[in-house]
Amino acid sequence: GHTPTYMAILNHQGEMVSAVVDMKIIDKFTTEFIDSKANTIRNSEYMILDSDRPDIVEYILKHFNGDTKFILDPVSAAKSEGVKHLIKYFHTIKPNRLETEALCGFKINGYEDLQKAGRYFLEQGVENVFISLDADGIYYLTKGEEGTICQNDKIDIKNVTGAGDSFVAGLGLGYMNGLSIIETLKYAIAMSIITITHEDTINPAISNEYVENYMNKMSWK
């Protein structure tokens, strides 16, 4: 198989300023390959998608609509453009500010704009909207709840690579374990912080017990 290579350039704060990714692996995704995984997809409660291959994303969304619930991690503002016409198919979306602007077509300058974007996504058919506000936490809007949540402790960031991926993994775990929206978000944020406070992309200490203990020690607002 083809192993993708990835290089991220970080600044002194551990924030990613540039990255180079060998994306040849995604050329292996064909509709035939997706069809070969049809039983797995149909028997899954949730399926997490990014926007790297909008053509394949569209095929999956339309082919398996109603068979599973789709979660979107848009990956980048530029790549969001390719899937913005497909928003109605997603149960959950997790964009950051720039990706939100690309998906809904207007600037996010404050809380009212977040609310406007959230309502736009719900009107499209999305059930849960989680907009990442970086250090300011997460703006969330569901059919029954709205607000922002962030952790209140000082964080020693070592490497932000993998922060979004671990957050989405936390959402998946919260959903599959029937956690409330707030507990799901706390779990996902804890996963993300555990990830960025270690130099490796994946913190080797991470486990369910580790995340739960970490989450219960954090202060929230």
mmCIF file of N, CA and C in Angstrom, residues 34 37-49 60 64-71 91 172 175-176:
data_model
loop_
_atom_site.group_PDB
_atom_site.id
_atom_site.type_symbol
_atom_site.label_atom_id
_atom_site.label_comp_id
_atom_site.label_asym_id
_atom_site.label_seq_id
_atom_site.Cartn_x
_atom_site.Cartn_y
_atom_site.Cartn_z
ATOM 1 N N ILE A 34 -15.604 2.220 -2.525
ATOM 2 C CA ILE A 34 -16.669 2.550 -1.571
ATOM 3 C C ILE A 34 -17.748 1.472 -1.574
ATOM 4 N N LYS A 37 -17.224 -1.510 0.468
ATOM 5 C CA LYS A 37 -17.371 -1.302 1.922
ATOM 6 C C LYS A 37 -18.820 -0.992 2.305
ATOM 7 N N ALA A 38 -19.745 -1.257 1.397
ATOM 8 C CA ALA A 38 -21.151 -0.866 1.597
ATOM 9 C C ALA A 38 -21.744 -1.441 2.884
ATOM 10 N N ASN A 39 -21.482 -2.716 3.175
ATOM 11 C CA ASN A 39 -22.047 -3.335 4.379
ATOM 12 C C ASN A 39 -21.519 -2.676 5.646
ATOM 13 N N THR A 40 -20.229 -2.359 5.639
ATOM 14 C CA THR A 40 -19.622 -1.689 6.795
ATOM 15 C C THR A 40 -20.265 -0.322 7.013
ATOM 16 N N ILE A 41 -20.439 0.428 5.932
ATOM 17 C CA ILE A 41 -21.034 1.766 6.036
ATOM 18 C C ILE A 41 -22.472 1.671 6.541
ATOM 19 N N ARG A 42 -23.249 0.747 5.940
ATOM 20 C CA ARG A 42 -24.673 0.633 6.314
ATOM 21 C C ARG A 42 -24.862 0.153 7.753
ATOM 22 N N ASN A 43 -23.904 -0.584 8.274
ATOM 23 C CA ASN A 43 -24.009 -1.090 9.645
ATOM 24 C C ASN A 43 -23.315 -0.201 10.668
ATOM 25 N N SER A 44 -22.877 0.961 10.219
ATOM 26 C CA SER A 44 -22.231 1.912 11.130
ATOM 27 C C SER A 44 -23.250 2.931 11.614
ATOM 28 N N GLU A 45 -23.140 3.281 12.894
ATOM 29 C CA GLU A 45 -24.031 4.310 13.438
ATOM 30 C C GLU A 45 -23.659 5.691 12.893
ATOM 31 N N TYR A 46 -22.360 5.942 12.802
ATOM 32 C CA TYR A 46 -21.857 7.231 12.311
ATOM 33 C C TYR A 46 -20.725 7.002 11.327
ATOM 34 N N MET A 47 -20.570 7.952 10.407
ATOM 35 C CA MET A 47 -19.434 7.933 9.492
ATOM 36 C C MET A 47 -18.862 9.345 9.445
ATOM 37 N N ILE A 48 -17.560 9.443 9.708
ATOM 38 C CA ILE A 48 -16.889 10.747 9.733
ATOM 39 C C ILE A 48 -16.207 10.971 8.385
ATOM 40 N N LEU A 49 -16.492 12.121 7.774
ATOM 41 C CA LEU A 49 -15.938 12.455 6.461
ATOM 42 C C LEU A 49 -15.200 13.784 6.520
ATOM 43 N N ILE A 60 -20.839 9.081 -1.491
ATOM 44 C CA ILE A 60 -21.154 8.407 -0.221
ATOM 45 C C ILE A 60 -22.438 8.974 0.380
ATOM 46 N N PHE A 64 -25.642 6.495 0.541
ATOM 47 C CA PHE A 64 -25.926 5.901 1.853
ATOM 48 C C PHE A 64 -26.776 6.826 2.739
ATOM 49 N N ASN A 65 -27.443 7.783 2.102
ATOM 50 C CA ASN A 65 -28.318 8.697 2.833
ATOM 51 C C ASN A 65 -29.403 7.904 3.563
ATOM 52 N N GLY A 66 -29.501 8.089 4.881
ATOM 53 C CA GLY A 66 -30.496 7.373 5.671
ATOM 54 C C GLY A 66 -29.982 6.078 6.273
ATOM 55 N N ASP A 67 -28.841 5.581 5.792
ATOM 56 C CA ASP A 67 -28.285 4.319 6.315
ATOM 57 C C ASP A 67 -27.396 4.545 7.532
ATOM 58 N N THR A 68 -26.769 5.711 7.599
ATOM 59 C CA THR A 68 -25.874 6.056 8.706
ATOM 60 C C THR A 68 -25.918 7.564 8.901
ATOM 61 N N LYS A 69 -25.372 8.044 10.009
ATOM 62 C CA LYS A 69 -25.335 9.494 10.260
ATOM 63 C C LYS A 69 -23.939 10.001 9.923
ATOM 64 N N PHE A 70 -23.890 11.104 9.187
ATOM 65 C CA PHE A 70 -22.615 11.624 8.701
ATOM 66 C C PHE A 70 -22.120 12.809 9.542
ATOM 67 N N ILE A 71 -20.830 12.782 9.858
ATOM 68 C CA ILE A 71 -20.171 13.867 10.585
ATOM 69 C C ILE A 71 -19.136 14.482 9.648
ATOM 70 N N HIS A 91 -25.358 15.059 9.719
ATOM 71 C CA HIS A 91 -25.953 15.098 11.057
ATOM 72 C C HIS A 91 -25.208 16.121 11.918
ATOM 73 N N GLY A 172 -17.266 11.335 18.414
ATOM 74 C CA GLY A 172 -17.729 9.993 18.071
ATOM 75 C C GLY A 172 -17.915 9.135 19.306
ATOM 76 N N TYR A 175 -21.008 10.354 21.261
ATOM 77 C CA TYR A 175 -22.238 9.923 20.591
ATOM 78 C C TYR A 175 -22.513 8.440 20.839
ATOM 79 N N MET A 176 -21.484 7.621 20.652
ATOM 80 C CA MET A 176 -21.668 6.171 20.752
ATOM 81 C C MET A 176 -21.950 5.718 22.177
#
